[in-house]
Short mmCIF file of C-alpha atoms and ligand atoms in Angstrom, two decimals:
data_model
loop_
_atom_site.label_atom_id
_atom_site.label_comp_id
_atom_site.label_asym_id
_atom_site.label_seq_id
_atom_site.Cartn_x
_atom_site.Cartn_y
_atom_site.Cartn_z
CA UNK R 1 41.35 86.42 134.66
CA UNK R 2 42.96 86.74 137.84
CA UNK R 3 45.15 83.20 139.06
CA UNK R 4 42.88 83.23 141.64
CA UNK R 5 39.79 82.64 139.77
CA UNK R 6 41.59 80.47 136.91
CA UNK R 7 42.48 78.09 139.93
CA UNK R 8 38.61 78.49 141.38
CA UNK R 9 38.25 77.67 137.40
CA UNK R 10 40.13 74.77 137.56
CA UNK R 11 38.94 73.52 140.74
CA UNK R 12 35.06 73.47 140.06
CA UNK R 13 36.08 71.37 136.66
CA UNK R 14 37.57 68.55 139.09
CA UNK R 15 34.76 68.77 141.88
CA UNK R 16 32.28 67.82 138.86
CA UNK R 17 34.94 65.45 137.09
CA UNK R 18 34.75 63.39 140.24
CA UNK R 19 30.74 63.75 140.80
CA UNK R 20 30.13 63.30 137.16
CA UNK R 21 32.09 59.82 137.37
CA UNK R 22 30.34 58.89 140.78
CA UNK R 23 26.86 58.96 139.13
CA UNK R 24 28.09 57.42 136.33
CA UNK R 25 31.00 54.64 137.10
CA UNK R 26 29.35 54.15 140.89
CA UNK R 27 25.91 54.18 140.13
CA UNK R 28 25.40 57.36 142.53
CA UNK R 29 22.40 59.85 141.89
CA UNK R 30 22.84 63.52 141.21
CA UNK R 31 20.70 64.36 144.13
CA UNK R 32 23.20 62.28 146.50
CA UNK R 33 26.20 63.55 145.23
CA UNK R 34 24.90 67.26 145.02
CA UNK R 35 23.88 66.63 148.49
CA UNK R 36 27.22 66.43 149.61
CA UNK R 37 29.41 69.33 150.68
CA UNK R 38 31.07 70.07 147.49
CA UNK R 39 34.53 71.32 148.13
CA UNK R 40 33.96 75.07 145.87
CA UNK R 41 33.11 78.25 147.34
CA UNK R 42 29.52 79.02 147.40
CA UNK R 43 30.08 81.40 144.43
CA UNK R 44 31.06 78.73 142.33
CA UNK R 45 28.25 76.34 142.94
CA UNK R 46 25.79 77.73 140.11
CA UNK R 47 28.55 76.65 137.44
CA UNK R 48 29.10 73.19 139.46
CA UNK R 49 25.43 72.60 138.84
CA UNK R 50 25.51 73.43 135.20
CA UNK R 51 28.76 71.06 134.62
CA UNK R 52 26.89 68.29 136.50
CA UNK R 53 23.87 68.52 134.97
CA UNK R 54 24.75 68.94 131.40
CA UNK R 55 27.54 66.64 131.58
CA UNK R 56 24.86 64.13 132.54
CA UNK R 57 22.16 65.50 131.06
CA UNK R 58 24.30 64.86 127.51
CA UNK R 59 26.46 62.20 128.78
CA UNK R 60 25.14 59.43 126.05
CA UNK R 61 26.13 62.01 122.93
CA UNK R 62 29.45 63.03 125.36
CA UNK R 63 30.51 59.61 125.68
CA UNK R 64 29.98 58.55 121.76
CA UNK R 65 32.39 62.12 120.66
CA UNK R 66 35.00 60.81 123.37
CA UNK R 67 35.15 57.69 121.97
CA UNK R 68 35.37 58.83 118.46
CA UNK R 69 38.05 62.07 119.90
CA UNK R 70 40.30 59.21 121.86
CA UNK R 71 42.80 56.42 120.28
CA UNK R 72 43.64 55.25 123.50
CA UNK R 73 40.37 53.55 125.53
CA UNK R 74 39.90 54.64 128.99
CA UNK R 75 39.43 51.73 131.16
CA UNK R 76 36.94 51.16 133.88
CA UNK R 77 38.94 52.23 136.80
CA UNK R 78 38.37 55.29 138.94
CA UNK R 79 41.29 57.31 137.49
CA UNK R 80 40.32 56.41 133.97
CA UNK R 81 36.43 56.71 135.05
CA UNK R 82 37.33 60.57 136.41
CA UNK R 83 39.61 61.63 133.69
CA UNK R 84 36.86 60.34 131.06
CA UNK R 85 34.51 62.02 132.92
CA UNK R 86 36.87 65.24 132.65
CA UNK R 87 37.08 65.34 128.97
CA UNK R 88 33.17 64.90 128.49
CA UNK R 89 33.01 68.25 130.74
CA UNK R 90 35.43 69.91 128.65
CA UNK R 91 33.23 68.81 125.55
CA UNK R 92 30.04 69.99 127.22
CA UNK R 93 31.51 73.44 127.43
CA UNK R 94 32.34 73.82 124.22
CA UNK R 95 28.93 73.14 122.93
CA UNK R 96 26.78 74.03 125.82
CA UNK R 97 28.41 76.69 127.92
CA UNK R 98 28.83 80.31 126.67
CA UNK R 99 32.56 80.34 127.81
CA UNK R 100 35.22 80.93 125.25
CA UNK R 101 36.78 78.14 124.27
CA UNK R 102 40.57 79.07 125.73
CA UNK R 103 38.87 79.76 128.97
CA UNK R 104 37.21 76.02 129.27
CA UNK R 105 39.96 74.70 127.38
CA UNK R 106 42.49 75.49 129.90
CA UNK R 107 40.24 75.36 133.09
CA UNK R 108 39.66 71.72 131.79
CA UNK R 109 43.38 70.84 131.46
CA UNK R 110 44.30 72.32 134.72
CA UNK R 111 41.73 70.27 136.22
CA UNK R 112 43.58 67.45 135.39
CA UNK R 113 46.01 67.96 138.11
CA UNK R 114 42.97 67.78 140.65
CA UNK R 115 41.99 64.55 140.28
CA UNK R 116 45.44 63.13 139.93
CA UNK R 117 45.88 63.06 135.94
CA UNK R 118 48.28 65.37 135.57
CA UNK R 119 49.97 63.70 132.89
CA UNK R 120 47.32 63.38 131.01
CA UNK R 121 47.29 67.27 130.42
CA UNK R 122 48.29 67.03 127.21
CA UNK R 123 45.82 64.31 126.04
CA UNK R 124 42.71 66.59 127.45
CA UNK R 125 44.49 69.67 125.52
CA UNK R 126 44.43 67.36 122.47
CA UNK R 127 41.10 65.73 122.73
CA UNK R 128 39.43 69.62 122.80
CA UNK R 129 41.18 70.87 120.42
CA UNK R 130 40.67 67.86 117.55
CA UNK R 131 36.88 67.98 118.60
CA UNK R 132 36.77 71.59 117.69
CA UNK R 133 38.25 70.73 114.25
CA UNK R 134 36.53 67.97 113.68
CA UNK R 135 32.84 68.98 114.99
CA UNK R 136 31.48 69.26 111.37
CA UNK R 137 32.22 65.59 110.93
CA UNK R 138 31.39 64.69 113.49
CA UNK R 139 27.39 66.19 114.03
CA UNK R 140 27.02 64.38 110.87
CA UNK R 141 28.38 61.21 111.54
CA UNK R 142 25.91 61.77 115.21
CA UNK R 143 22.62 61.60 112.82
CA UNK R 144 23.02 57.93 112.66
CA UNK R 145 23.83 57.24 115.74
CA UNK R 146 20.57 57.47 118.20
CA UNK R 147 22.19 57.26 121.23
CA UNK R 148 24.43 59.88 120.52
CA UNK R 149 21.27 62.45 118.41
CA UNK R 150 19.18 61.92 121.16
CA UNK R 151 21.53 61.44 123.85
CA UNK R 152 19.58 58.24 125.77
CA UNK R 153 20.21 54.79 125.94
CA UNK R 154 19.39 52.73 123.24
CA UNK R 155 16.90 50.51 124.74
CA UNK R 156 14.80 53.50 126.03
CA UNK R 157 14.81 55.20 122.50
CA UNK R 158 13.89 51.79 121.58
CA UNK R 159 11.15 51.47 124.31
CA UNK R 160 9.38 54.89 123.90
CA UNK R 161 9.57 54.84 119.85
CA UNK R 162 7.42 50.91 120.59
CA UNK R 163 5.41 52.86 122.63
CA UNK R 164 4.88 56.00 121.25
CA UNK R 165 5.83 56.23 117.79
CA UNK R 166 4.81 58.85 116.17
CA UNK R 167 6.26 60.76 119.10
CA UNK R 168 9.07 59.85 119.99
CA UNK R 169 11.25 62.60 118.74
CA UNK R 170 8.78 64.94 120.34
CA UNK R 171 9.50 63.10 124.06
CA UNK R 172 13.23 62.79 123.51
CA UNK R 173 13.52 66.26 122.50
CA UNK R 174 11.59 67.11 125.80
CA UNK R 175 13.85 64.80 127.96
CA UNK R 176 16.87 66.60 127.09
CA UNK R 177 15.38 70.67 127.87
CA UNK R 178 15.84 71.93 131.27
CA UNK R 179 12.59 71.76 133.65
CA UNK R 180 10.69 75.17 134.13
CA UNK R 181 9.47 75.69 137.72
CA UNK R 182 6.18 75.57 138.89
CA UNK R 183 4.14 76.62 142.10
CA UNK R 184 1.41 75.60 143.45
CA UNK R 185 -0.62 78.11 145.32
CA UNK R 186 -3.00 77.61 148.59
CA UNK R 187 -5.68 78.94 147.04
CA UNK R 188 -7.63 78.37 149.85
CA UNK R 189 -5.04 80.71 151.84
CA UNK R 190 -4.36 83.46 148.99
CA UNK R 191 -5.78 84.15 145.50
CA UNK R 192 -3.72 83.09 143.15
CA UNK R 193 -3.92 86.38 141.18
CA UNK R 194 -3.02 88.47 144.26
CA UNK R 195 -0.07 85.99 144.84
CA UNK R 196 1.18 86.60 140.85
CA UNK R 197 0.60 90.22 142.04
CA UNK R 198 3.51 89.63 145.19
CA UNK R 199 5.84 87.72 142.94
CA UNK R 200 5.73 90.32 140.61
CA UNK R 201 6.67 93.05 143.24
CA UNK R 202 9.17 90.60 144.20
CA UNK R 203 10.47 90.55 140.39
CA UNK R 204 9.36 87.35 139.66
CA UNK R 205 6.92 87.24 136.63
CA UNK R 206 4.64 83.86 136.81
CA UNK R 207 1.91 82.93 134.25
CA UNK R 208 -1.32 80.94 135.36
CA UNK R 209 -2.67 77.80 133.61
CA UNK R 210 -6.47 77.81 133.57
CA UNK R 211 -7.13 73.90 133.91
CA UNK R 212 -4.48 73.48 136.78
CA UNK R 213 -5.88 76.30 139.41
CA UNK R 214 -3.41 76.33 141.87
CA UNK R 215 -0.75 76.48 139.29
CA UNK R 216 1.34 79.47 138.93
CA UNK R 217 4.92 78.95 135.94
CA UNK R 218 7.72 80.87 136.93
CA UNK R 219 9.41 82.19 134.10
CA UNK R 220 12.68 82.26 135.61
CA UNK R 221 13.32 79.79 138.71
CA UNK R 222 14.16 80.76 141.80
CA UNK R 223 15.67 79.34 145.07
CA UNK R 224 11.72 77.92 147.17
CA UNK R 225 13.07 79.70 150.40
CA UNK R 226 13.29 82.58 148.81
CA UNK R 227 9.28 82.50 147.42
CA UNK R 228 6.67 85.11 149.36
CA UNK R 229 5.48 83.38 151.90
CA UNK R 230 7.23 79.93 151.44
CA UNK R 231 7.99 79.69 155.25
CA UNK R 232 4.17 80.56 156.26
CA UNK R 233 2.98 77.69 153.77
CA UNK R 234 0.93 79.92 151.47
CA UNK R 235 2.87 78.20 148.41
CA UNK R 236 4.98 74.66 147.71
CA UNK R 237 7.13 74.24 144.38
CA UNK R 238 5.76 71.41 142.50
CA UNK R 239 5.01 70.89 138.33
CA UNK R 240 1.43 71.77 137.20
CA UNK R 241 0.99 67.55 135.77
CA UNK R 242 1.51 66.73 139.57
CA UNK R 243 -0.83 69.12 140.64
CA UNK R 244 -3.52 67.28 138.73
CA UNK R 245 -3.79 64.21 141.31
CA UNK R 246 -6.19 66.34 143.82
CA UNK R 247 -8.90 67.19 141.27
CA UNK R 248 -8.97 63.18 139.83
CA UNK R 249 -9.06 61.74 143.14
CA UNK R 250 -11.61 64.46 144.31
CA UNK R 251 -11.70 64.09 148.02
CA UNK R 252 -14.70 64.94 149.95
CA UNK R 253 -15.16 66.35 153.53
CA UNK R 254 -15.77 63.65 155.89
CA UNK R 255 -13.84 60.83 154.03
CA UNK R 256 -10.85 58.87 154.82
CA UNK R 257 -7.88 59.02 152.23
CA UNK R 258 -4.77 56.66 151.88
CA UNK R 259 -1.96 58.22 149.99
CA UNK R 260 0.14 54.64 149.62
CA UNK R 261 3.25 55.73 148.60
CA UNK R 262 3.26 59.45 149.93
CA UNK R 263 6.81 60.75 150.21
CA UNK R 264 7.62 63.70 150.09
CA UNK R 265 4.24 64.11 150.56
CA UNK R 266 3.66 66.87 147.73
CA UNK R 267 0.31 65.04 146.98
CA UNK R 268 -0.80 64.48 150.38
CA UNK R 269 -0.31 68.37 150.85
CA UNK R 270 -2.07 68.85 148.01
CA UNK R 271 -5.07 66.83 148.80
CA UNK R 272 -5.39 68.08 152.45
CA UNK R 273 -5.47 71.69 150.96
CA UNK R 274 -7.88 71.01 148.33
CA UNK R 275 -10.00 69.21 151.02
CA UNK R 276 -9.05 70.65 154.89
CA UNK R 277 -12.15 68.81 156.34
CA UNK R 278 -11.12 65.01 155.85
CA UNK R 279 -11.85 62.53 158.68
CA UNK R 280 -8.35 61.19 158.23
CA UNK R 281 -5.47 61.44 155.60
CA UNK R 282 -3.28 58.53 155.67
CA UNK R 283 0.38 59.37 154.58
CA UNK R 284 2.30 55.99 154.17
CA UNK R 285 6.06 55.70 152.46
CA UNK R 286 8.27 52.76 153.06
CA UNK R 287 11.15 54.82 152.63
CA UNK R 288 11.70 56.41 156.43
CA UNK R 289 14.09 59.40 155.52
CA UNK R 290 11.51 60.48 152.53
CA UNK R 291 8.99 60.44 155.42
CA UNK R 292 10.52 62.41 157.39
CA UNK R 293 11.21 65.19 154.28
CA UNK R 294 6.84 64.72 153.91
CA UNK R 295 6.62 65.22 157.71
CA UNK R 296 8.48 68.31 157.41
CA UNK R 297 6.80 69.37 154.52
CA UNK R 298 2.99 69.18 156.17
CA UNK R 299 4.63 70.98 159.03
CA UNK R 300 5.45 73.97 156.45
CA UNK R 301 2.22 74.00 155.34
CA UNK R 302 0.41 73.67 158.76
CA UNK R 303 -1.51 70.33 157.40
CA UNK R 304 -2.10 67.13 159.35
CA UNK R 305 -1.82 63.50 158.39
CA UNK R 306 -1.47 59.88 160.15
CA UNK R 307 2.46 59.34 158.73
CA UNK R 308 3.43 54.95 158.74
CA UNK R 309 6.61 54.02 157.81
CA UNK R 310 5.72 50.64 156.47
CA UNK R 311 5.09 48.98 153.11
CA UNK R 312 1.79 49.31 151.58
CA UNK R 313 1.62 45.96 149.87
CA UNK R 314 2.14 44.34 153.45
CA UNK R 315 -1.41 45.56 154.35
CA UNK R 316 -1.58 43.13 157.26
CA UNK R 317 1.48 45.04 158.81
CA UNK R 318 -0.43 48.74 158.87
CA UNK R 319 -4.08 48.57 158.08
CA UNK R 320 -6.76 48.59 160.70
CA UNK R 321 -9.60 47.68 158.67
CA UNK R 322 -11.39 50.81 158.60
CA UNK R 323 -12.00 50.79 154.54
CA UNK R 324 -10.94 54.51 152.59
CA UNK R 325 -13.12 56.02 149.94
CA UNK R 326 -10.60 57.42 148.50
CA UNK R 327 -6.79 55.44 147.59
CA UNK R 328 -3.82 57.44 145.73
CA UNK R 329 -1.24 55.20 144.34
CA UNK R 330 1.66 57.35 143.23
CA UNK R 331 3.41 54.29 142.10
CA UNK R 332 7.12 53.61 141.91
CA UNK R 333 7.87 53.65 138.34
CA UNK R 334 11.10 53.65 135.72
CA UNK R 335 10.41 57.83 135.82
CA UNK R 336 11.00 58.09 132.01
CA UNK R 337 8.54 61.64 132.05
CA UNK R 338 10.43 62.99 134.65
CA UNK R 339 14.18 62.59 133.00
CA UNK R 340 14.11 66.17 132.33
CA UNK R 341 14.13 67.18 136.15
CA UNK R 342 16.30 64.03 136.57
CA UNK R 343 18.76 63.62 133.91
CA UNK R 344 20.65 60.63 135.43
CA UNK R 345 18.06 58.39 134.83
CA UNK R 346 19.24 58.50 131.94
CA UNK R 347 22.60 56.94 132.98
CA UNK R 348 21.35 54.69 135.86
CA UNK R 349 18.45 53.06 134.99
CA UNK R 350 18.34 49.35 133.06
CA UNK R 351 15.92 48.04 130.94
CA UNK R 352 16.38 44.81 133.18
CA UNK R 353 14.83 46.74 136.05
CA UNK R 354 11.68 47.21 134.71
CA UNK R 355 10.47 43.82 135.44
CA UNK R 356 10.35 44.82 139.16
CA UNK R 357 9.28 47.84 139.28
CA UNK R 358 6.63 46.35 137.05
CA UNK R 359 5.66 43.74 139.32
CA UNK R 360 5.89 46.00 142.18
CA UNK R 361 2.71 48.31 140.87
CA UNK R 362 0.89 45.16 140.09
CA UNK R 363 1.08 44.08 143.63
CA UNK R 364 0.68 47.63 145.15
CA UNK R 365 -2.87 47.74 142.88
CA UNK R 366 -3.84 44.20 144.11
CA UNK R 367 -3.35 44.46 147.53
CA UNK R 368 -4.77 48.21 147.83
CA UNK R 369 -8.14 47.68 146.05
CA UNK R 370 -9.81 45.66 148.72
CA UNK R 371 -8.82 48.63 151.04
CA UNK R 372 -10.85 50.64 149.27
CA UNK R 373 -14.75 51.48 149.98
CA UNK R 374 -17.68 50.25 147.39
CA UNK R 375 -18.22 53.58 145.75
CA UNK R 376 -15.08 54.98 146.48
CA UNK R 377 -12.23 55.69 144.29
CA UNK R 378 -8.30 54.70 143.56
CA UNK R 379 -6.26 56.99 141.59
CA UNK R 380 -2.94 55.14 140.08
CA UNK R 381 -0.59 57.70 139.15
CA UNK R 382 2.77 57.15 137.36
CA UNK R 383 5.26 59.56 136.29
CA UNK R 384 6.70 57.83 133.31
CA UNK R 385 5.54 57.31 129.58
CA UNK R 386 5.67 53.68 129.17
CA UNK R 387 2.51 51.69 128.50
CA UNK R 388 2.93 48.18 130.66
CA UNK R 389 3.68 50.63 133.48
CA UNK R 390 0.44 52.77 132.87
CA UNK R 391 -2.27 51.30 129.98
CA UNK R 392 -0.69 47.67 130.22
CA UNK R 393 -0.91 47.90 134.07
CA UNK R 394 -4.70 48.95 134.20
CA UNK R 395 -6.19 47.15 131.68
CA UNK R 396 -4.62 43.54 133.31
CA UNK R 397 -5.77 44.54 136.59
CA UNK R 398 -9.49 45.43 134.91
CA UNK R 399 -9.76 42.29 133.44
CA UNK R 400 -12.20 40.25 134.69
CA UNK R 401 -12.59 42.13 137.62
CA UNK R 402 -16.69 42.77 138.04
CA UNK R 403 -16.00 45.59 140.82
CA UNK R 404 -13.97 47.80 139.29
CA UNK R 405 -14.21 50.23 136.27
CA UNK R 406 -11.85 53.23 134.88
CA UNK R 407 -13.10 56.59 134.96
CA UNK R 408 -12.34 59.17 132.15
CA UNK R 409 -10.28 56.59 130.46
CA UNK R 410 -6.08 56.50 130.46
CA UNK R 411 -4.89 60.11 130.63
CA UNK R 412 -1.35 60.32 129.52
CA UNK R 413 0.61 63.26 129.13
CA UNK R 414 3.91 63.26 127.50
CA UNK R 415 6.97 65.52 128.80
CA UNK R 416 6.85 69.18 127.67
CA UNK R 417 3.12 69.01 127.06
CA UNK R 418 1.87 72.84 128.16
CA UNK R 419 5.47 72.41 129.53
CA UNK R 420 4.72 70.18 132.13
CA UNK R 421 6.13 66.85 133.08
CA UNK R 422 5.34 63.66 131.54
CA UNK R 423 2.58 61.91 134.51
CA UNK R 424 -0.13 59.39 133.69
CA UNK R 425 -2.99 59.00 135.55
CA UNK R 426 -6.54 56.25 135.42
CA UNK R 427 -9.09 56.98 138.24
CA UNK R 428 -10.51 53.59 139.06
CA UNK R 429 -13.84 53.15 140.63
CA UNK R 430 -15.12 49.91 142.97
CA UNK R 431 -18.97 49.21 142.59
CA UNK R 432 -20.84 46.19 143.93
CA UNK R 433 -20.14 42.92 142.03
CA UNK R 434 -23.56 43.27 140.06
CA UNK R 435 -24.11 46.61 139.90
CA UNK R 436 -21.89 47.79 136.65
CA UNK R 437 -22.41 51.28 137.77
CA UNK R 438 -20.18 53.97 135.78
CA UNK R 439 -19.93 57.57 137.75
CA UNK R 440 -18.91 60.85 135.42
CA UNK R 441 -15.76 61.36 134.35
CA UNK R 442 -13.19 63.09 136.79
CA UNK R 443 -12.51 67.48 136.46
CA UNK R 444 -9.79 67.78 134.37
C1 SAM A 501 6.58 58.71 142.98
S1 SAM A 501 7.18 58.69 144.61
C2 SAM A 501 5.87 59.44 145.50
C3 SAM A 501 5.79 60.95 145.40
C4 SAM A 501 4.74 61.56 146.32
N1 SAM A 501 3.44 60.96 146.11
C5 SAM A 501 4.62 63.05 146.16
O1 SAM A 501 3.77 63.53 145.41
O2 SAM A 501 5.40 63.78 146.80
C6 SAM A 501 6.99 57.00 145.02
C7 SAM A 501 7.20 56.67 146.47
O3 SAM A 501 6.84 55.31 146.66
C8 SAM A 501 7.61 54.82 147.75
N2 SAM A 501 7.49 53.36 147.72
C9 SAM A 501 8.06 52.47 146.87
N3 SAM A 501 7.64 51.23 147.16
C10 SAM A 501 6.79 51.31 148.19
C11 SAM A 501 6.04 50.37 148.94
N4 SAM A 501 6.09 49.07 148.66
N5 SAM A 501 5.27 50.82 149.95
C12 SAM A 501 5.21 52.15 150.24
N6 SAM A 501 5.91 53.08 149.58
C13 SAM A 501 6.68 52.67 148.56
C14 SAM A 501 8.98 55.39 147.50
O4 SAM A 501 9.73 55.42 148.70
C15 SAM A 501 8.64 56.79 146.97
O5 SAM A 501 8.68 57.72 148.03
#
């Protein structure tokens, strides 16, 4: 290895030392810190993007070795935070990253330098070297431990085995495997087997799924921009369980549709291309800079929508008082199917938030329904696996309420199902007060 590229080496290791302990001392998001310029060559960025990831991605069963690897605690302070987050990298290579160990060993102690530890060479030198020794011990002591097996907090392990017992390992195990990539295809604009047909001349091999039709699963992924006809809007990259929403809310020509919580607007792009001939799609996001990424995105795909920054709950604030027949609620939620796309979930969210984001979907269900036309339909969508966020949700706001009744029942599907992310959907129709009628169940 040239000095060059061992101090390229050494470099990336800080970059993600220091972005590793912003997400997780500083409460930053991998998205925000990746969004940043990173300070590596462009060359280097694929391997910045594994470190960050994994180190995240494993960070609960990371942090348990270090602690067990370390006499000395680290304390809570940046230097300590970025060092700690420095061995943890150096432990994710050795287990994770097909680099021999001298190579990681020693990019990982150079690194120390970087981010101002450079006396702590020899402790990160140590640390490696005892875990290597001592891994037998230590992947046995790690079967007890379910933070550390399973690498998530404790109260989410907890949370998901109340929910879901008898599958819990199946949705950890899920949590933890990197995200394939999925398309969805215009179909309206290209046949989905003639577009397999250009990816394939392009090299890329993709495999259809016969209940999602506009969803094509790359095997390997690949940078959007560089997708046939990305640019011209023919395709958009978004996961097959997503792609769902259009079919259960079923839009029909000549009806007005809310999207309540639309950014990026993925479903709202979705909808408008499963059903061009809408009177109006509504596209509304309290978050402005998300709108303006679902702005962008509808101007991709040549699609139109009324975009209001605003919050939906605060219907006074937005709504004319024209009625929709047709409501998606993409609801805020704790995001617990989506962890594998989003790994730092793991290390930001709380149990203690879940009480408002809770209480947040209850009010965005109780202040959308009256928008909603008699004989029209509200699809609440979530893209986690826990029940008062999905089940518990709909079933309080059904209760003893004479206008409303679920269609198809609660469709849940858990992370890694047909290898698509975790999402949970109940398509709720209104009916007049008296008239208890029940409609077919929505196309799967
Ligand atoms: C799950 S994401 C929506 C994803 C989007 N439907 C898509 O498919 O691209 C939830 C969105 O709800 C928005 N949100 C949260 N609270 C809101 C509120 N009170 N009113 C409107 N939007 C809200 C967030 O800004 C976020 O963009």
């Amino acid at each position: 290895m040239s000095a060059e590229r061992g101090a390229a080496g050494a470099r990336v290791r800080g970059v993600a030392a220091k972005l590793n302990a912003a997400i997780v001392r500083d409460g930053k998001t991998l998205d925000a810190v990746l969004a940043e310029p990173a300070g590596v060559a462009d060359r280097d960025l694929p391997l910045l993007r594994a470190l960050l990831y994994g180190s995240i991605r494993w960070h609960h069963r990371l942090a348990w070795q270090l602690d067990r690897l370390v006499t000395r605690r680290l304390g809570r302070g940046r230097k300590d935070a970025e060092l700690a987050a420095l061995i943890r990298l150096g432990l994710f290579q050795l287990q994770w990253l097909r680099i021999p160990d001298h190579a990681a060993v020693s990019a990982t102690v150079d690194a120390a330098a970087l981010i101002g530890a450079g006396r702590a060479r020899g402790l990160v030198n140590a640390v490696l070297r005892r875990f290597r020794r001592e891994e037998g011990r230590l992947d046995a002591a790690m079967a007890e431990v379910p933070e550390a097996r399973w690498s998530h907090p404790r109260w989410l392990i907890d949370a998901i085995e109340a929910d879901w017992t008898t599958r819990r390992e199946g949705i950890l195990e899920a949590n933890n495997r990197q995200p394939p990539m999925w398309l969805r295809v215009n179909t309206r604009r290209v046949d989905i087997d003639d577009y397999a047909a250009t990816l394939a001349r392009a090299g890329l091999s993709a495999e259809r799924r016969d209940d999602v039709p506009s969803a094509l699963l790359l095997e390997e992924p690949a940078p959007a921009a560089s997708l046939p006809g990305y640019a011209d809007g023919l395709v958009s990259v978004q996961d097959a369980a997503a792609q769902l929403a259009a079919a259960y809310l079923d839009p029909r020509p000549g009806q007005r549709v809310l999207d309540a919580c639309a950014a990026p607007g993925g479903k709202t792009a979705h909808v408008l291309e499963a059903c061009p001939r809408l009177a109006e799609a509504v596209a509304l996001d309290r978050d402005p800079d998300r709108l303006k990424l679902a702005a962008d995105n509808l101007a991709r795909l040549g699609l139109a929508a009324t975009l209001i920054d605003g919050d939906a709950a605060d219907t006074e604030a937005w709504w004319d008082g024209r009625p929709f027949e047709r409501i998606l609620v993409d609801a805020p939620c704790s995001a617990i199917g989506v962890v594998r796309r989003h790994p730092d979930i793991k290390v930001l969210r709380r149990e203690s938030d879940l009480d408002a984001v809770a209480a947040l979907q209850t009010r965005l269900l109780e202040r959308l329904w009256p928008l909603l036309a008699p004989g029209g339909r509200l699809l609440y969508a979530t893209c986690t696996v826990l029940k008062r966020e999905n089940h518990g949700q709909i079933e309080r706001f059904l209760t003893d309420r004479a206008d409303a009744s679920l269609l198809g029942g609660h469709r849940q599907l858990f992370p890694g199902e047909a290898n698509m992310d975790g999402f949970y959907y109940a398509c709720l129709e209104k009916h007049e007060a008296r008239q208890g009628s029940r409609a077919s169940s929505p196309k799967q």
